[in-house]
Amino acid sequence: MGLQTVIRALFPPQCLLCEAWVAEAGGLCPECWHETEFLTGVLCDSCAAPLPGLEVDIAVHCDTCLSTPPPWRHARAVMRYSGRGRHLVLALKHSDRTDIAPGAAGMMHRAAQDIITTESVFVPVPLHWTRLTKRRYNQSALLAQALAKQSGAQAAVGALNRPKRTRSLGGLNADARARELDAAMVVAQPQSVLGRHVILVDDVLTSGATLRACARTILQAGAAHVDILVLARAAPQA
């Protein structure tokens, strides 16, 4: 009997959301899986919002993205930011559950297989240093590193920096969010993004204002194109 077999017998892997045993580390138990709102069916190719209708073989876009296209090409998300999905994000973000990152990245990798190549570079949305000091880790950086390991691509954790501490964007309109994020991001490692396919990584997509600021900054630094990949998306019911 191998050492790993003994370890698994003594310490079987647990569900990312509860203490139930699961077959593989980084997974969800059947009950948590059933209660998690995974984003499936017809999704906007540009923002991953659920859309009505039947799946087709061409990219579809929501009215918002058609009228005001985002600065990135494609967006992929795993689950809705509600219920169990929200619990998972908040546990990773605020409860020192760094062990969630590899399993969550595995789900993200599967959701974005069509846009990830070995030439991609994963760039996490940065935290201001005061928030990083308080939290002690950047959950988006953990996801980016795990995605790079699982996909064979690269991660550039320090490519983006956030020298401006911004207030909470909740409750602000689009213009106010844009003003708050003006000059909030800088490219600290231009060579990491110049001419590259950059995949911006974050834990959750809400208004998209922060990701827009990051994408524009990276494109201005010479990236070939940008996509976004998040664990959860705040989305209305389709």
PDB file of C-alpha atoms in Angstrom:
ATOM      1  CA  MET A   1       0.000   0.000   0.000  1.00  0.00           C
ATOM      2  CA  GLY A   2       1.487   3.344  -1.080  1.00  0.00           C
ATOM      3  CA  LEU A   3       1.961   6.300   1.233  1.00  0.00           C
ATOM      4  CA  GLN A   4      -0.670   8.362  -0.589  1.00  0.00           C
ATOM      5  CA  THR A   5      -3.182   5.548  -0.233  1.00  0.00           C
ATOM      6  CA  VAL A   6      -2.529   5.408   3.505  1.00  0.00           C
ATOM      7  CA  ILE A   7      -2.877   9.200   3.801  1.00  0.00           C
ATOM      8  CA  ARG A   8      -6.158   9.172   1.878  1.00  0.00           C
ATOM      9  CA  ALA A   9      -7.472   6.376   4.086  1.00  0.00           C
ATOM     10  CA  LEU A  10      -6.579   8.261   7.271  1.00  0.00           C
ATOM     11  CA  PHE A  11      -7.491  11.744   5.986  1.00  0.00           C
ATOM     12  CA  PRO A  12     -10.065  11.434   3.187  1.00  0.00           C
ATOM     13  CA  PRO A  13     -10.640  14.619   1.160  1.00  0.00           C
ATOM     14  CA  GLN A  14     -13.522  16.837   2.216  1.00  0.00           C
ATOM     15  CA  CYS A  15     -16.018  18.906   0.265  1.00  0.00           C
ATOM     16  CA  LEU A  16     -14.879  22.481  -0.350  1.00  0.00           C
ATOM     17  CA  LEU A  17     -18.063  23.769   1.277  1.00  0.00           C
ATOM     18  CA  CYS A  18     -18.793  21.317   4.073  1.00  0.00           C
ATOM     19  CA  GLU A  19     -17.119  18.483   5.967  1.00  0.00           C
ATOM     20  CA  ALA A  20     -18.584  15.670   3.865  1.00  0.00           C
ATOM     21  CA  TRP A  21     -16.097  13.232   2.376  1.00  0.00           C
ATOM     22  CA  VAL A  22     -15.592  13.346  -1.385  1.00  0.00           C
ATOM     23  CA  ALA A  23     -13.840  11.095  -3.873  1.00  0.00           C
ATOM     24  CA  GLU A  24     -11.267  13.646  -4.989  1.00  0.00           C
ATOM     25  CA  ALA A  25      -9.675  16.625  -3.258  1.00  0.00           C
ATOM     26  CA  GLY A  26     -10.971  19.970  -4.447  1.00  0.00           C
ATOM     27  CA  GLY A  27     -14.470  18.749  -5.197  1.00  0.00           C
ATOM     28  CA  LEU A  28     -17.987  19.276  -3.899  1.00  0.00           C
ATOM     29  CA  CYS A  29     -20.166  16.676  -2.254  1.00  0.00           C
ATOM     30  CA  PRO A  30     -23.381  15.712  -4.108  1.00  0.00           C
ATOM     31  CA  GLU A  31     -25.553  17.904  -1.865  1.00  0.00           C
ATOM     32  CA  CYS A  32     -23.395  21.034  -2.260  1.00  0.00           C
ATOM     33  CA  TRP A  33     -23.026  20.367  -5.989  1.00  0.00           C
ATOM     34  CA  HIS A  34     -26.786  20.125  -6.351  1.00  0.00           C
ATOM     35  CA  GLU A  35     -27.310  23.372  -4.429  1.00  0.00           C
ATOM     36  CA  THR A  36     -24.668  25.336  -6.363  1.00  0.00           C
ATOM     37  CA  GLU A  37     -25.993  27.386  -9.292  1.00  0.00           C
ATOM     38  CA  PHE A  38     -23.502  26.597 -12.027  1.00  0.00           C
ATOM     39  CA  LEU A  39     -23.691  28.846 -15.078  1.00  0.00           C
ATOM     40  CA  THR A  40     -24.742  26.622 -17.954  1.00  0.00           C
ATOM     41  CA  GLY A  41     -26.882  26.961 -21.046  1.00  0.00           C
ATOM     42  CA  VAL A  42     -26.766  30.122 -23.120  1.00  0.00           C
ATOM     43  CA  LEU A  43     -24.282  32.663 -21.732  1.00  0.00           C
ATOM     44  CA  CYS A  44     -23.124  35.982 -23.124  1.00  0.00           C
ATOM     45  CA  ASP A  45     -19.708  35.433 -24.682  1.00  0.00           C
ATOM     46  CA  SER A  46     -18.550  38.855 -23.491  1.00  0.00           C
ATOM     47  CA  CYS A  47     -19.730  38.903 -19.871  1.00  0.00           C
ATOM     48  CA  ALA A  48     -20.981  35.362 -19.048  1.00  0.00           C
ATOM     49  CA  ALA A  49     -24.484  36.614 -18.192  1.00  0.00           C
ATOM     50  CA  PRO A  50     -27.192  33.932 -18.550  1.00  0.00           C
ATOM     51  CA  LEU A  51     -29.431  34.473 -21.571  1.00  0.00           C
ATOM     52  CA  PRO A  52     -32.769  32.952 -22.576  1.00  0.00           C
ATOM     53  CA  GLY A  53     -33.034  30.559 -25.477  1.00  0.00           C
ATOM     54  CA  LEU A  54     -31.463  27.349 -26.703  1.00  0.00           C
ATOM     55  CA  GLU A  55     -27.728  26.772 -27.064  1.00  0.00           C
ATOM     56  CA  VAL A  56     -26.286  27.424 -30.498  1.00  0.00           C
ATOM     57  CA  ASP A  57     -22.872  26.912 -32.039  1.00  0.00           C
ATOM     58  CA  ILE A  58     -22.090  30.604 -32.403  1.00  0.00           C
ATOM     59  CA  ALA A  59     -21.146  33.217 -29.808  1.00  0.00           C
ATOM     60  CA  VAL A  60     -24.083  35.220 -28.469  1.00  0.00           C
ATOM     61  CA  HIS A  61     -24.044  38.531 -26.632  1.00  0.00           C
ATOM     62  CA  CYS A  62     -26.359  40.310 -24.231  1.00  0.00           C
ATOM     63  CA  ASP A  63     -27.905  43.676 -25.129  1.00  0.00           C
ATOM     64  CA  THR A  64     -25.563  45.500 -22.761  1.00  0.00           C
ATOM     65  CA  CYS A  65     -22.420  44.093 -24.376  1.00  0.00           C
ATOM     66  CA  LEU A  66     -23.802  44.749 -27.854  1.00  0.00           C
ATOM     67  CA  SER A  67     -24.470  48.394 -27.036  1.00  0.00           C
ATOM     68  CA  THR A  68     -21.345  48.945 -24.914  1.00  0.00           C
ATOM     69  CA  PRO A  69     -18.731  46.276 -25.678  1.00  0.00           C
ATOM     70  CA  PRO A  70     -16.262  45.594 -22.845  1.00  0.00           C
ATOM     71  CA  PRO A  71     -12.526  46.031 -23.488  1.00  0.00           C
ATOM     72  CA  TRP A  72     -11.938  42.270 -23.352  1.00  0.00           C
ATOM     73  CA  ARG A  73     -12.929  39.633 -25.925  1.00  0.00           C
ATOM     74  CA  HIS A  74     -14.406  36.756 -23.925  1.00  0.00           C
ATOM     75  CA  ALA A  75     -15.581  36.168 -20.365  1.00  0.00           C
ATOM     76  CA  ARG A  76     -15.998  32.856 -18.585  1.00  0.00           C
ATOM     77  CA  ALA A  77     -17.487  32.148 -15.144  1.00  0.00           C
ATOM     78  CA  VAL A  78     -18.241  28.973 -13.220  1.00  0.00           C
ATOM     79  CA  MET A  79     -21.185  29.738 -10.963  1.00  0.00           C
ATOM     80  CA  ARG A  80     -23.675  32.357  -9.911  1.00  0.00           C
ATOM     81  CA  TYR A  81     -22.624  34.590  -7.038  1.00  0.00           C
ATOM     82  CA  SER A  82     -25.459  33.539  -4.770  1.00  0.00           C
ATOM     83  CA  GLY A  83     -26.189  30.783  -2.280  1.00  0.00           C
ATOM     84  CA  ARG A  84     -23.439  28.179  -2.217  1.00  0.00           C
ATOM     85  CA  GLY A  85     -21.441  30.034  -4.857  1.00  0.00           C
ATOM     86  CA  ARG A  86     -21.332  33.165  -2.716  1.00  0.00           C
ATOM     87  CA  HIS A  87     -20.400  31.068   0.328  1.00  0.00           C
ATOM     88  CA  LEU A  88     -17.471  29.557  -1.582  1.00  0.00           C
ATOM     89  CA  VAL A  89     -16.163  32.945  -2.771  1.00  0.00           C
ATOM     90  CA  LEU A  90     -16.416  34.546   0.657  1.00  0.00           C
ATOM     91  CA  ALA A  91     -14.704  31.576   2.327  1.00  0.00           C
ATOM     92  CA  LEU A  92     -11.763  31.896  -0.071  1.00  0.00           C
ATOM     93  CA  LYS A  93     -11.697  35.677   0.197  1.00  0.00           C
ATOM     94  CA  HIS A  94     -12.159  36.343   3.889  1.00  0.00           C
ATOM     95  CA  SER A  95     -11.881  33.117   5.898  1.00  0.00           C
ATOM     96  CA  ASP A  96      -8.286  32.048   5.226  1.00  0.00           C
ATOM     97  CA  ARG A  97      -9.576  29.120   3.158  1.00  0.00           C
ATOM     98  CA  THR A  98      -6.640  29.190   0.772  1.00  0.00           C
ATOM     99  CA  ASP A  99      -7.135  25.441   0.343  1.00  0.00           C
ATOM    100  CA  ILE A 100     -10.152  26.258  -1.833  1.00  0.00           C
ATOM    101  CA  ALA A 101      -8.012  27.804  -4.587  1.00  0.00           C
ATOM    102  CA  PRO A 102      -6.804  24.638  -6.379  1.00  0.00           C
ATOM    103  CA  GLY A 103     -10.264  23.085  -6.544  1.00  0.00           C
ATOM    104  CA  ALA A 104     -11.884  26.353  -7.589  1.00  0.00           C
ATOM    105  CA  ALA A 105      -9.209  26.838 -10.250  1.00  0.00           C
ATOM    106  CA  GLY A 106      -9.982  23.367 -11.574  1.00  0.00           C
ATOM    107  CA  MET A 107     -13.600  24.388 -12.117  1.00  0.00           C
ATOM    108  CA  MET A 108     -12.483  27.633 -13.757  1.00  0.00           C
ATOM    109  CA  HIS A 109     -10.097  25.769 -16.031  1.00  0.00           C
ATOM    110  CA  ARG A 110     -12.894  23.504 -17.250  1.00  0.00           C
ATOM    111  CA  ALA A 111     -15.187  26.480 -17.833  1.00  0.00           C
ATOM    112  CA  ALA A 112     -12.560  28.283 -19.939  1.00  0.00           C
ATOM    113  CA  GLN A 113     -10.952  25.451 -21.898  1.00  0.00           C
ATOM    114  CA  ASP A 114     -11.943  27.103 -25.165  1.00  0.00           C
ATOM    115  CA  ILE A 115      -9.951  30.278 -24.458  1.00  0.00           C
ATOM    116  CA  ILE A 116      -6.912  28.960 -22.536  1.00  0.00           C
ATOM    117  CA  THR A 117      -3.764  27.974 -24.410  1.00  0.00           C
ATOM    118  CA  THR A 118      -0.238  27.257 -23.230  1.00  0.00           C
ATOM    119  CA  GLU A 119       0.659  30.708 -24.607  1.00  0.00           C
ATOM    120  CA  SER A 120      -1.816  32.465 -22.302  1.00  0.00           C
ATOM    121  CA  VAL A 121      -0.666  34.371 -19.244  1.00  0.00           C
ATOM    122  CA  PHE A 122      -2.890  34.571 -16.164  1.00  0.00           C
ATOM    123  CA  VAL A 123      -2.860  37.980 -14.487  1.00  0.00           C
ATOM    124  CA  PRO A 124      -4.734  38.382 -11.195  1.00  0.00           C
ATOM    125  CA  VAL A 125      -6.676  41.496 -10.278  1.00  0.00           C
ATOM    126  CA  PRO A 126      -4.402  43.164  -7.697  1.00  0.00           C
ATOM    127  CA  LEU A 127      -5.169  44.347  -4.177  1.00  0.00           C
ATOM    128  CA  HIS A 128      -4.002  47.641  -2.732  1.00  0.00           C
ATOM    129  CA  TRP A 129      -1.116  46.951  -0.343  1.00  0.00           C
ATOM    130  CA  THR A 130      -3.181  47.935   2.703  1.00  0.00           C
ATOM    131  CA  ARG A 131      -5.827  45.331   1.889  1.00  0.00           C
ATOM    132  CA  LEU A 132      -3.174  42.759   1.064  1.00  0.00           C
ATOM    133  CA  THR A 133      -1.471  43.371   4.411  1.00  0.00           C
ATOM    134  CA  LYS A 134      -4.761  42.959   6.260  1.00  0.00           C
ATOM    135  CA  ARG A 135      -5.865  39.846   4.339  1.00  0.00           C
ATOM    136  CA  ARG A 136      -2.323  38.403   4.014  1.00  0.00           C
ATOM    137  CA  TYR A 137      -3.009  36.938   0.574  1.00  0.00           C
ATOM    138  CA  ASN A 138      -4.642  37.869  -2.715  1.00  0.00           C
ATOM    139  CA  GLN A 139      -7.253  35.238  -3.525  1.00  0.00           C
ATOM    140  CA  SER A 140      -7.128  36.141  -7.234  1.00  0.00           C
ATOM    141  CA  ALA A 141      -3.370  35.529  -7.275  1.00  0.00           C
ATOM    142  CA  LEU A 142      -3.879  32.088  -5.706  1.00  0.00           C
ATOM    143  CA  LEU A 143      -6.406  31.251  -8.416  1.00  0.00           C
ATOM    144  CA  ALA A 144      -4.088  32.515 -11.176  1.00  0.00           C
ATOM    145  CA  GLN A 145      -1.168  30.439  -9.882  1.00  0.00           C
ATOM    146  CA  ALA A 146      -3.327  27.324  -9.625  1.00  0.00           C
ATOM    147  CA  LEU A 147      -4.699  27.886 -13.134  1.00  0.00           C
ATOM    148  CA  ALA A 148      -1.186  28.209 -14.535  1.00  0.00           C
ATOM    149  CA  LYS A 149      -0.123  24.983 -12.852  1.00  0.00           C
ATOM    150  CA  GLN A 150      -3.138  23.077 -14.129  1.00  0.00           C
ATOM    151  CA  SER A 151      -3.042  24.419 -17.694  1.00  0.00           C
ATOM    152  CA  GLY A 152       0.677  24.583 -18.402  1.00  0.00           C
ATOM    153  CA  ALA A 153       0.409  28.316 -19.082  1.00  0.00           C
ATOM    154  CA  GLN A 154       2.109  31.106 -17.155  1.00  0.00           C
ATOM    155  CA  ALA A 155       1.014  33.313 -14.282  1.00  0.00           C
ATOM    156  CA  ALA A 156       2.282  36.868 -13.887  1.00  0.00           C
ATOM    157  CA  VAL A 157       1.214  37.627 -10.342  1.00  0.00           C
ATOM    158  CA  GLY A 158       3.022  40.959 -10.186  1.00  0.00           C
ATOM    159  CA  ALA A 159       2.104  42.204 -13.655  1.00  0.00           C
ATOM    160  CA  LEU A 160      -0.550  44.589 -12.347  1.00  0.00           C
ATOM    161  CA  ASN A 161      -0.245  46.853  -9.339  1.00  0.00           C
ATOM    162  CA  ARG A 162      -2.911  48.877  -7.527  1.00  0.00           C
ATOM    163  CA  PRO A 163      -1.254  52.017  -6.101  1.00  0.00           C
ATOM    164  CA  LYS A 164      -4.559  53.796  -5.483  1.00  0.00           C
ATOM    165  CA  ARG A 165      -6.753  52.598  -2.636  1.00  0.00           C
ATOM    166  CA  THR A 166     -10.326  52.767  -3.878  1.00  0.00           C
ATOM    167  CA  ARG A 167     -13.457  52.830  -1.781  1.00  0.00           C
ATOM    168  CA  SER A 168     -16.175  50.215  -2.149  1.00  0.00           C
ATOM    169  CA  LEU A 169     -17.870  50.446  -5.537  1.00  0.00           C
ATOM    170  CA  GLY A 170     -21.192  49.168  -4.221  1.00  0.00           C
ATOM    171  CA  GLY A 171     -23.970  51.698  -4.680  1.00  0.00           C
ATOM    172  CA  LEU A 172     -22.020  53.844  -7.145  1.00  0.00           C
ATOM    173  CA  ASN A 173     -23.282  54.431 -10.666  1.00  0.00           C
ATOM    174  CA  ALA A 174     -21.152  53.657 -13.707  1.00  0.00           C
ATOM    175  CA  ASP A 175     -19.670  57.150 -13.978  1.00  0.00           C
ATOM    176  CA  ALA A 176     -18.778  57.241 -10.267  1.00  0.00           C
ATOM    177  CA  ARG A 177     -17.160  53.806 -10.473  1.00  0.00           C
ATOM    178  CA  ALA A 178     -15.096  54.919 -13.450  1.00  0.00           C
ATOM    179  CA  ARG A 179     -13.928  58.045 -11.616  1.00  0.00           C
ATOM    180  CA  GLU A 180     -13.040  56.014  -8.531  1.00  0.00           C
ATOM    181  CA  LEU A 181     -10.954  53.594 -10.604  1.00  0.00           C
ATOM    182  CA  ASP A 182      -9.224  56.251 -12.694  1.00  0.00           C
ATOM    183  CA  ALA A 183      -5.451  55.637 -12.509  1.00  0.00           C
ATOM    184  CA  ALA A 184      -6.059  52.919  -9.905  1.00  0.00           C
ATOM    185  CA  MET A 185      -4.115  50.285 -11.874  1.00  0.00           C
ATOM    186  CA  VAL A 186      -0.622  50.317 -13.356  1.00  0.00           C
ATOM    187  CA  VAL A 187       1.360  47.698 -15.236  1.00  0.00           C
ATOM    188  CA  ALA A 188       4.373  46.912 -13.069  1.00  0.00           C
ATOM    189  CA  GLN A 189       5.822  44.245 -15.386  1.00  0.00           C
ATOM    190  CA  PRO A 190       5.288  45.426 -19.002  1.00  0.00           C
ATOM    191  CA  GLN A 191       7.287  42.536 -20.421  1.00  0.00           C
ATOM    192  CA  SER A 192       4.772  40.097 -18.918  1.00  0.00           C
ATOM    193  CA  VAL A 193       1.891  41.389 -21.028  1.00  0.00           C
ATOM    194  CA  LEU A 194       3.484  42.929 -24.145  1.00  0.00           C
ATOM    195  CA  GLY A 195       2.103  41.116 -27.184  1.00  0.00           C
ATOM    196  CA  ARG A 196       0.546  38.409 -24.984  1.00  0.00           C
ATOM    197  CA  HIS A 197      -2.861  36.845 -24.622  1.00  0.00           C
ATOM    198  CA  VAL A 198      -3.752  37.907 -21.090  1.00  0.00           C
ATOM    199  CA  ILE A 199      -6.463  36.210 -19.051  1.00  0.00           C
ATOM    200  CA  LEU A 200      -7.498  38.422 -16.160  1.00  0.00           C
ATOM    201  CA  VAL A 201      -8.399  36.336 -13.117  1.00  0.00           C
ATOM    202  CA  ASP A 202     -10.694  37.359 -10.276  1.00  0.00           C
ATOM    203  CA  ASP A 203     -12.896  35.642  -7.733  1.00  0.00           C
ATOM    204  CA  VAL A 204     -16.149  37.390  -8.663  1.00  0.00           C
ATOM    205  CA  LEU A 205     -17.568  39.604 -11.410  1.00  0.00           C
ATOM    206  CA  THR A 206     -20.156  42.087 -10.169  1.00  0.00           C
ATOM    207  CA  SER A 207     -20.418  45.390 -12.066  1.00  0.00           C
ATOM    208  CA  GLY A 208     -17.244  44.641 -14.044  1.00  0.00           C
ATOM    209  CA  ALA A 209     -15.802  48.106 -13.339  1.00  0.00           C
ATOM    210  CA  THR A 210     -12.590  46.834 -11.756  1.00  0.00           C
ATOM    211  CA  LEU A 211     -12.003  44.297 -14.528  1.00  0.00           C
ATOM    212  CA  ARG A 212     -12.593  47.003 -17.138  1.00  0.00           C
ATOM    213  CA  ALA A 213      -9.976  49.218 -15.499  1.00  0.00           C
ATOM    214  CA  CYS A 214      -7.514  46.314 -15.420  1.00  0.00           C
ATOM    215  CA  ALA A 215      -8.180  45.298 -19.023  1.00  0.00           C
ATOM    216  CA  ARG A 216      -7.777  48.824 -20.376  1.00  0.00           C
ATOM    217  CA  THR A 217      -4.523  49.283 -18.468  1.00  0.00           C
ATOM    218  CA  ILE A 218      -3.130  46.007 -19.810  1.00  0.00           C
ATOM    219  CA  LEU A 219      -4.180  46.774 -23.393  1.00  0.00           C
ATOM    220  CA  GLN A 220      -2.561  50.209 -23.166  1.00  0.00           C
ATOM    221  CA  ALA A 221       0.646  48.413 -22.145  1.00  0.00           C
ATOM    222  CA  GLY A 222       0.614  46.455 -25.395  1.00  0.00           C
ATOM    223  CA  ALA A 223      -1.185  43.181 -24.696  1.00  0.00           C
ATOM    224  CA  ALA A 224      -2.434  41.461 -27.848  1.00  0.00           C
ATOM    225  CA  HIS A 225      -5.849  40.836 -26.334  1.00  0.00           C
ATOM    226  CA  VAL A 226      -7.502  40.236 -22.985  1.00  0.00           C
ATOM    227  CA  ASP A 227     -10.085  37.742 -21.742  1.00  0.00           C
ATOM    228  CA  ILE A 228     -11.506  37.418 -18.237  1.00  0.00           C
ATOM    229  CA  LEU A 229     -12.055  34.355 -16.061  1.00  0.00           C
ATOM    230  CA  VAL A 230     -13.850  34.441 -12.719  1.00  0.00           C
ATOM    231  CA  LEU A 231     -15.077  31.878 -10.248  1.00  0.00           C
ATOM    232  CA  ALA A 232     -18.499  33.475  -9.767  1.00  0.00           C
ATOM    233  CA  ARG A 233     -20.666  36.047 -11.482  1.00  0.00           C
ATOM    234  CA  ALA A 234     -23.361  38.208  -9.980  1.00  0.00           C
ATOM    235  CA  ALA A 235     -26.082  37.715 -12.538  1.00  0.00           C
ATOM    236  CA  PRO A 236     -29.836  38.188 -12.828  1.00  0.00           C
ATOM    237  CA  GLN A 237     -31.995  35.182 -13.487  1.00  0.00           C
ATOM    238  CA  ALA A 238     -32.170  34.388 -17.201  1.00  0.00           C
TER     239      ALA A 238
END
